[in-house]
């Protein structure tokens, strides 16, 4: 199969390149420029199927065009009665057999790839990195297995390694999708789905929820941040060392921390591994790429979110579940949260 | 009673006539008007969706309303527009094609159409009664069971009622085709549209019960405290997906197979050739129908069914391309060597071939499971199914309407307006949906209320919206055409297209008893055979005699009304016990009408031989 792919890929590298130049989507979001193992497997099959199907389409269109030009009713010959043909065994056999062959050409690599991507046996190995992912309306929870920390929204992984993920949902069905690294898999309520992801290059990859999960379905974005294995080790040990009791440096932030606690935020959110996981874990919040998955990470946005999350994410579970916070207090809390930077390894380390 | 119908009648007479009719030709009109109305409604919903997505982070509609919009757009277009319009064509043409005087169970036929109409009204009432369903047309649980408004309840009851009507129609058509073919019409002499109606009816018979069961389970979960789908109590949400798609996948073949029949008729007629590879066409249809039941899990490749299930369903899905390919090439071969006349009906059919081929291509692409991990639930899928359902079903409905309009209404649709409709709609369609293939792969999931700025999805969405409006313009031109034709359209002869099948052997529109004498069929394309042998008309297969006709009845209307009221009762009994009155009242009323229908002898009446002879002069 490799040989066939080789030729097809050579043929299509040009085509894909042309597409890239013509604009085939935002880098690190589009599935058309794969940067991870799963996405590349899919892309191979996409290319193969496009080639095969283009052949079929051309065959249809050539006959179609000839028919339209040659067999139009001629002026003055409206009474002409063409020969009534019942059929033709040879022709009909040809257009039965050729499609069967084409389907086989497509089916074999499909089956191989399907089994390949479903093989998560490597997760049992000691050094394997494994993350338990929980989908929630409308945010993602990441629990690194065998490690003592959890995060949300930003998933750090080392490049060039298989990261095994186990996914379950806490409420409705979601779907985990990082187009440029891997195809999607549903996040169900009753069973854990397993797959692995692997990013080739460092970068911040855009992830999305792909299964309708409520009003704010379209805002359930997250990021996969691929850093070098060394940086990943560093990040993981930084996360391990997070001390939730640590006092911020500035007075505003100290006030913010008090407000955060007095407003009962800890009944839903956690910092480090203390606190509840009803809402997103706020560890390393200051290093997040986005607020709530999609808002630019500025203090103003965060304060405004704290005051009224409903205007940003309709139907979220934060709205109405804590005392009202005035603008001033919201800004202080925001200041505190934006200072929660627990590692030197940030999205910038991945090149953003 | 006079047979000549060409007298002016008052509005109330016409209304009463339609409310009580059991004539398949008028039932076809009801399906057409009902389906057409809902088609417009679904179209408006589509335009609102596209307006919202004209630019990033738009805020024309709220998130909740947007979810209601696409849920209702999908549900309406599938259940209340495409299906009824197809049933309209079937009712209008199939009994005539087999030389029958009506369907096997005319009363049931009327009941089917009224159940559809009342089910559709019930579903759409949700807009005015606190919110429409908002969990997608697939209504996946737990989102659907969690949905707070009554929307999903309207979905459950509306579809249950409309679905019952469809199931009845399916059974009715099966009985009709098995029992009521004219003498000499063997199965292998049936026109292809009749064949596809027959096979589609089989699909309806086996697929709709799965939907019925699924809807019942959902209804119990939402209204009566059961937990079939609640994982916390030992239920399973994936079961809903299976039930839905065991119905839902055959459903898309229910939408396309009859249309394959329409195109087969149109290509043969306007190429003046018999259908190439008739036998292969029949068996390809059967094979597609059979495989249609074997591939539902390709909608669920990303659910996590494991590589074995995914592989089996992937290969089965790709296999469907083979019989479909046979059909495409046979149509091309039908035209090859013919004398092709291109009018509106033919334009829609010719437009179908490249469009549907693209839809089929992307279908095979989607069948490749690992590739589908990228396509699934993105605009690529949206593009694919619109290429198939619009490029196939809607194009086919337009082709069928232009083709059979003279037979249905006795007038020919304006040709110029017909061609304008086609070109505007066709261009708009490709503008809307072709680009969506790329949008999907560029990271645009479906059912997204907004897309963010800076994702390079802006231009594609803008173009898509412009195309959608062009499609809207095309539909408006068609409506204008219908009005113009009704007012001053050209009167149609019995056989305006030089047709090949039996429906063209009787006047346009046909008398209410269809065939004065049931014709004798001597081969495929029965009328064509007679014409080539110089006969002006069909040889009768029976002597002229009294014709037995069923009486009209208001019972189907009242029965459906009963179920409609009961449906409202079901929906609201969770709010207040008093609504049980509506529930039991509606049920009792519906059952009452059934009792009346069962106990009252209604033997119909005869059109006397003498009257028919007098008419002949």
Tab-separated table of N, CA, C and O in Angstrom, chain B residues 270-345:
chain	number	residue	atom	x	y	z
B	270	UNK	N	-38.032	11.910	-22.660
B	270	UNK	CA	-37.487	13.024	-23.441
B	270	UNK	C	-36.264	12.636	-24.276
B	270	UNK	O	-35.679	13.468	-24.953
B	271	UNK	N	-35.849	11.356	-24.192
B	271	UNK	CA	-34.858	10.874	-25.149
B	271	UNK	C	-35.533	10.020	-26.201
B	271	UNK	O	-34.876	9.515	-27.118
B	272	UNK	N	-36.843	9.806	-26.031
B	272	UNK	CA	-37.626	8.939	-26.915
B	272	UNK	C	-37.027	7.544	-27.005
B	272	UNK	O	-37.023	6.930	-28.071
B	273	UNK	N	-36.483	7.074	-25.888
B	273	UNK	CA	-35.912	5.730	-25.884
B	273	UNK	C	-36.413	4.976	-24.671
B	273	UNK	O	-36.722	5.585	-23.645
B	274	UNK	N	-36.480	3.641	-24.805
B	274	UNK	CA	-36.830	2.896	-23.601
B	274	UNK	C	-35.641	2.929	-22.641
B	274	UNK	O	-34.507	3.178	-23.058
B	275	UNK	N	-35.930	2.717	-21.372
B	275	UNK	CA	-34.882	2.784	-20.369
B	275	UNK	C	-33.836	1.717	-20.639
B	275	UNK	O	-34.160	0.546	-20.841
B	276	UNK	N	-32.588	2.144	-20.653
B	276	UNK	CA	-31.487	1.208	-20.894
B	276	UNK	C	-31.298	0.333	-19.653
B	276	UNK	O	-31.240	0.826	-18.531
B	277	UNK	N	-31.196	-0.968	-19.860
B	277	UNK	CA	-30.922	-1.880	-18.740
B	277	UNK	C	-32.012	-1.903	-17.687
B	277	UNK	O	-31.729	-1.841	-16.489
B	278	UNK	N	-33.278	-2.003	-18.138
B	278	UNK	CA	-34.419	-1.974	-17.223
B	278	UNK	C	-34.262	-2.960	-16.070
B	278	UNK	O	-34.413	-2.611	-14.892
B	279	UNK	N	-33.919	-4.208	-16.399
B	279	UNK	CA	-33.804	-5.242	-15.372
B	279	UNK	C	-32.726	-4.873	-14.359
B	279	UNK	O	-32.920	-4.975	-13.142
B	280	UNK	N	-31.587	-4.393	-14.874
B	280	UNK	CA	-30.500	-3.990	-13.975
B	280	UNK	C	-30.954	-2.853	-13.074
B	280	UNK	O	-30.611	-2.812	-11.887
B	281	UNK	N	-31.748	-1.931	-13.646
B	281	UNK	CA	-32.242	-0.802	-12.856
B	281	UNK	C	-33.098	-1.284	-11.698
B	281	UNK	O	-33.000	-0.796	-10.579
B	282	UNK	N	-33.968	-2.248	-11.986
B	282	UNK	CA	-34.853	-2.771	-10.949
B	282	UNK	C	-34.031	-3.442	-9.847
B	282	UNK	O	-34.215	-3.169	-8.653
B	283	UNK	N	-33.095	-4.283	-10.256
B	283	UNK	CA	-32.337	-5.003	-9.238
B	283	UNK	C	-31.360	-4.088	-8.502
B	283	UNK	O	-31.103	-4.279	-7.309
B	284	UNK	N	-30.840	-3.077	-9.201
B	284	UNK	CA	-29.973	-2.101	-8.517
B	284	UNK	C	-30.776	-1.389	-7.430
B	284	UNK	O	-30.278	-1.174	-6.319
B	285	UNK	N	-32.028	-1.044	-7.740
B	285	UNK	CA	-32.868	-0.379	-6.738
B	285	UNK	C	-33.061	-1.272	-5.524
B	285	UNK	O	-32.958	-0.825	-4.379
B	286	UNK	N	-33.351	-2.556	-5.791
B	286	UNK	CA	-33.546	-3.483	-4.669
B	286	UNK	C	-32.272	-3.600	-3.828
B	286	UNK	O	-32.333	-3.622	-2.600
B	287	UNK	N	-31.151	-3.660	-4.516
B	287	UNK	CA	-29.874	-3.822	-3.815
B	287	UNK	C	-29.586	-2.590	-2.957
B	287	UNK	O	-29.146	-2.702	-1.805
B	288	UNK	N	-29.844	-1.423	-3.520
B	288	UNK	CA	-29.627	-0.190	-2.751
B	288	UNK	C	-30.515	-0.204	-1.509
B	288	UNK	O	-30.078	0.107	-0.402
B	289	UNK	N	-31.774	-0.609	-1.694
B	289	UNK	CA	-32.702	-0.645	-0.569
B	289	UNK	C	-32.211	-1.610	0.501
B	289	UNK	O	-32.214	-1.302	1.689
B	290	UNK	N	-31.749	-2.774	0.067
B	290	UNK	CA	-31.272	-3.774	1.018
B	290	UNK	C	-30.052	-3.247	1.772
B	290	UNK	O	-29.994	-3.263	3.000
B	291	UNK	N	-29.072	-2.736	1.015
B	291	UNK	CA	-27.865	-2.216	1.657
B	291	UNK	C	-28.187	-1.022	2.546
B	291	UNK	O	-27.520	-0.785	3.552
B	292	UNK	N	-29.247	-0.290	2.155
B	292	UNK	CA	-29.644	0.869	2.948
B	292	UNK	C	-29.931	0.522	4.398
B	292	UNK	O	-29.806	1.357	5.295
B	293	UNK	N	-30.325	-0.721	4.656
B	293	UNK	CA	-30.597	-1.152	6.022
B	293	UNK	C	-29.344	-1.612	6.753
B	293	UNK	O	-29.350	-1.832	7.947
B	294	UNK	N	-28.271	-1.811	5.992
B	294	UNK	CA	-27.092	-2.455	6.565
B	294	UNK	C	-26.011	-1.452	6.929
B	294	UNK	O	-24.909	-1.847	7.272
B	295	UNK	N	-26.278	-0.180	6.785
B	295	UNK	CA	-25.179	0.783	6.887
B	295	UNK	C	-25.433	1.914	7.890
B	295	UNK	O	-24.711	2.889	7.898
B	296	UNK	N	-26.469	1.723	8.751
B	296	UNK	CA	-26.840	2.866	9.584
B	296	UNK	C	-25.688	3.359	10.452
B	296	UNK	O	-25.585	4.542	10.737
B	297	UNK	N	-24.792	2.427	10.874
B	297	UNK	CA	-23.761	2.846	11.825
B	297	UNK	C	-22.701	3.727	11.179
B	297	UNK	O	-21.823	4.224	11.872
B	298	UNK	N	-22.777	3.959	9.865
B	298	UNK	CA	-21.801	4.900	9.315
B	298	UNK	C	-22.113	6.339	9.745
B	298	UNK	O	-21.293	7.220	9.550
B	299	UNK	N	-23.281	6.537	10.342
B	299	UNK	CA	-23.549	7.841	10.958
B	299	UNK	C	-22.893	7.914	12.334
B	299	UNK	O	-22.961	8.934	13.001
B	300	UNK	N	-22.322	6.781	12.769
B	300	UNK	CA	-21.856	6.684	14.149
B	300	UNK	C	-20.396	6.244	14.224
B	300	UNK	O	-19.976	5.674	15.226
B	301	UNK	N	-19.627	6.523	13.159
B	301	UNK	CA	-18.221	6.110	13.148
B	301	UNK	C	-17.443	6.684	14.336
B	301	UNK	O	-16.484	6.087	14.802
B	302	UNK	N	-17.847	7.881	14.782
B	302	UNK	CA	-17.068	8.507	15.850
B	302	UNK	C	-17.623	8.200	17.237
B	302	UNK	O	-17.145	8.726	18.225
B	303	UNK	N	-18.647	7.340	17.297
B	303	UNK	CA	-19.275	7.064	18.580
B	303	UNK	C	-18.379	6.201	19.469
B	303	UNK	O	-18.464	6.238	20.687
B	304	UNK	N	-17.500	5.431	18.822
B	304	UNK	CA	-16.628	4.552	19.584
B	304	UNK	C	-17.121	3.120	19.586
B	304	UNK	O	-17.082	2.435	20.598
B	305	UNK	N	-17.615	2.676	18.440
B	305	UNK	CA	-18.137	1.308	18.344
B	305	UNK	C	-17.012	0.299	18.167
B	305	UNK	O	-17.245	-0.903	18.165
B	306	UNK	N	-15.810	0.777	17.971
B	306	UNK	CA	-14.671	-0.128	17.796
B	306	UNK	C	-14.357	-0.364	16.341
B	306	UNK	O	-15.201	-0.146	15.459
B	307	UNK	N	-13.128	-0.807	16.065
B	307	UNK	CA	-12.668	-0.917	14.673
B	307	UNK	C	-13.423	-1.978	13.867
B	307	UNK	O	-13.583	-1.819	12.660
B	308	UNK	N	-13.884	-3.040	14.535
B	308	UNK	CA	-14.582	-4.087	13.785
B	308	UNK	C	-15.886	-3.548	13.200
B	308	UNK	O	-16.141	-3.644	12.003
B	309	UNK	N	-16.712	-2.966	14.045
B	309	UNK	CA	-17.983	-2.405	13.573
B	309	UNK	C	-17.724	-1.326	12.528
B	309	UNK	O	-18.354	-1.309	11.463
B	310	UNK	N	-16.770	-0.442	12.821
B	310	UNK	CA	-16.496	0.635	11.873
B	310	UNK	C	-16.070	0.088	10.516
B	310	UNK	O	-16.483	0.596	9.473
B	311	UNK	N	-15.250	-0.959	10.501
B	311	UNK	CA	-14.781	-1.515	9.226
B	311	UNK	C	-15.931	-2.130	8.439
B	311	UNK	O	-16.079	-1.888	7.239
B	312	UNK	N	-16.746	-2.925	9.131
B	312	UNK	CA	-17.855	-3.594	8.431
B	312	UNK	C	-18.794	-2.554	7.820
B	312	UNK	O	-19.166	-2.632	6.650
B	313	UNK	N	-19.133	-1.555	8.626
B	313	UNK	CA	-20.073	-0.554	8.119
B	313	UNK	C	-19.427	0.327	7.050
B	313	UNK	O	-20.112	0.807	6.150
B	314	UNK	N	-18.117	0.516	7.144
B	314	UNK	CA	-17.433	1.297	6.117
B	314	UNK	C	-17.513	0.580	4.766
B	314	UNK	O	-17.876	1.177	3.745
B	315	UNK	N	-17.206	-0.700	4.773
B	315	UNK	CA	-17.185	-1.443	3.511
B	315	UNK	C	-18.606	-1.553	2.937
B	315	UNK	O	-18.824	-1.353	1.735
B	316	UNK	N	-19.584	-1.829	3.811
B	316	UNK	CA	-20.970	-1.926	3.337
B	316	UNK	C	-21.410	-0.607	2.712
B	316	UNK	O	-22.107	-0.581	1.696
B	317	UNK	N	-20.984	0.498	3.326
B	317	UNK	CA	-21.367	1.812	2.807
B	317	UNK	C	-20.795	2.042	1.416
B	317	UNK	O	-21.501	2.473	0.505
B	318	UNK	N	-19.518	1.733	1.268
B	318	UNK	CA	-18.891	1.936	-0.043
B	318	UNK	C	-19.560	1.068	-1.105
B	318	UNK	O	-19.669	1.459	-2.268
B	319	UNK	N	-20.018	-0.113	-0.677
B	319	UNK	CA	-20.632	-1.036	-1.630
B	319	UNK	C	-21.852	-0.424	-2.312
B	319	UNK	O	-22.168	-0.755	-3.455
B	320	UNK	N	-22.542	0.482	-1.644
B	320	UNK	CA	-23.731	1.096	-2.235
B	320	UNK	C	-23.383	1.860	-3.502
B	320	UNK	O	-24.216	2.039	-4.392
B	321	UNK	N	-22.121	2.294	-3.592
B	321	UNK	CA	-21.708	3.037	-4.779
B	321	UNK	C	-21.873	2.194	-6.040
B	321	UNK	O	-22.108	2.735	-7.121
B	322	UNK	N	-21.764	0.875	-5.908
B	322	UNK	CA	-21.817	0.030	-7.102
B	322	UNK	C	-23.198	0.069	-7.780
B	322	UNK	O	-23.289	0.455	-8.950
B	323	UNK	N	-24.279	-0.305	-7.090
B	323	UNK	CA	-25.586	-0.211	-7.754
B	323	UNK	C	-25.955	1.219	-8.155
B	323	UNK	O	-26.626	1.428	-9.176
B	324	UNK	N	-25.507	2.202	-7.363
B	324	UNK	CA	-25.822	3.594	-7.717
B	324	UNK	C	-25.099	3.967	-9.009
B	324	UNK	O	-25.672	4.632	-9.878
B	325	UNK	N	-23.859	3.526	-9.127
B	325	UNK	CA	-23.106	3.773	-10.349
B	325	UNK	C	-23.782	3.138	-11.557
B	325	UNK	O	-23.902	3.758	-12.612
B	326	UNK	N	-24.275	1.909	-11.369
B	326	UNK	CA	-24.988	1.221	-12.453
B	326	UNK	C	-26.133	2.096	-12.947
B	326	UNK	O	-26.360	2.259	-14.147
B	327	UNK	N	-26.840	2.691	-11.983
B	327	UNK	CA	-27.977	3.530	-12.357
B	327	UNK	C	-27.537	4.742	-13.164
B	327	UNK	O	-28.092	5.043	-14.221
B	328	UNK	N	-26.515	5.431	-12.673
B	328	UNK	CA	-26.055	6.640	-13.374
B	328	UNK	C	-25.671	6.295	-14.816
B	328	UNK	O	-26.082	6.961	-15.777
B	329	UNK	N	-24.894	5.222	-14.978
B	329	UNK	CA	-24.439	4.882	-16.324
B	329	UNK	C	-25.595	4.406	-17.201
B	329	UNK	O	-25.622	4.668	-18.410
B	330	UNK	N	-26.565	3.730	-16.615
B	330	UNK	CA	-27.722	3.318	-17.418
B	330	UNK	C	-28.545	4.513	-17.894
B	330	UNK	O	-29.081	4.504	-18.995
B	331	UNK	N	-28.630	5.549	-17.040
B	331	UNK	CA	-29.344	6.745	-17.498
B	331	UNK	C	-28.603	7.397	-18.659
B	331	UNK	O	-29.216	7.825	-19.641
B	332	UNK	N	-27.270	7.475	-18.521
B	332	UNK	CA	-26.492	8.054	-19.619
B	332	UNK	C	-26.688	7.235	-20.893
B	332	UNK	O	-26.862	7.785	-21.988
B	333	UNK	N	-26.703	5.913	-20.717
B	333	UNK	CA	-26.882	5.049	-21.887
B	333	UNK	C	-28.286	5.175	-22.463
B	333	UNK	O	-28.495	4.988	-23.668
B	334	UNK	N	-29.256	5.493	-21.600
B	334	UNK	CA	-30.610	5.722	-22.101
B	334	UNK	C	-30.625	6.908	-23.058
B	334	UNK	O	-31.263	6.882	-24.117
B	335	UNK	N	-29.896	7.944	-22.692
B	335	UNK	CA	-29.870	9.145	-23.538
B	335	UNK	C	-28.991	8.944	-24.770
B	335	UNK	O	-29.217	9.549	-25.803
B	336	UNK	N	-27.974	8.085	-24.636
B	336	UNK	CA	-27.038	7.828	-25.734
B	336	UNK	C	-27.814	7.277	-26.931
B	336	UNK	O	-28.513	6.282	-26.824
B	337	UNK	N	-27.685	7.941	-28.045
B	337	UNK	CA	-28.374	7.462	-29.231
B	337	UNK	C	-29.819	7.914	-29.310
B	337	UNK	O	-30.533	7.582	-30.244
B	338	UNK	N	-30.246	8.693	-28.300
B	338	UNK	CA	-31.631	9.148	-28.315
B	338	UNK	C	-31.794	10.453	-29.059
B	338	UNK	O	-30.878	10.931	-29.731
B	339	UNK	N	-33.001	11.016	-28.971
B	339	UNK	CA	-33.272	12.320	-29.550
B	339	UNK	C	-33.731	13.196	-28.391
B	339	UNK	O	-34.897	13.259	-28.065
B	340	UNK	N	-32.729	13.855	-27.766
B	340	UNK	CA	-32.988	14.500	-26.477
B	340	UNK	C	-33.660	15.849	-26.639
B	340	UNK	O	-33.170	16.725	-27.340
B	341	UNK	N	-34.800	15.983	-25.966
B	341	UNK	CA	-35.506	17.259	-25.965
B	341	UNK	C	-35.332	17.858	-24.578
B	341	UNK	O	-35.660	17.221	-23.572
B	342	UNK	N	-34.779	19.069	-24.522
B	342	UNK	CA	-34.505	19.655	-23.215
B	342	UNK	C	-35.560	20.690	-22.855
B	342	UNK	O	-35.617	21.762	-23.432
B	343	UNK	N	-36.426	20.322	-21.909
B	343	UNK	CA	-37.374	21.286	-21.339
B	343	UNK	C	-37.160	21.310	-19.833
B	343	UNK	O	-36.193	20.745	-19.341
B	344	UNK	N	-38.051	21.952	-19.104
B	344	UNK	CA	-37.808	22.136	-17.664
B	344	UNK	C	-37.592	20.813	-16.945
B	344	UNK	O	-36.628	20.652	-16.188
B	345	UNK	N	-38.507	19.854	-17.188
B	345	UNK	CA	-38.395	18.572	-16.492
B	345	UNK	C	-37.048	17.934	-16.797
B	345	UNK	O	-36.379	17.377	-15.924
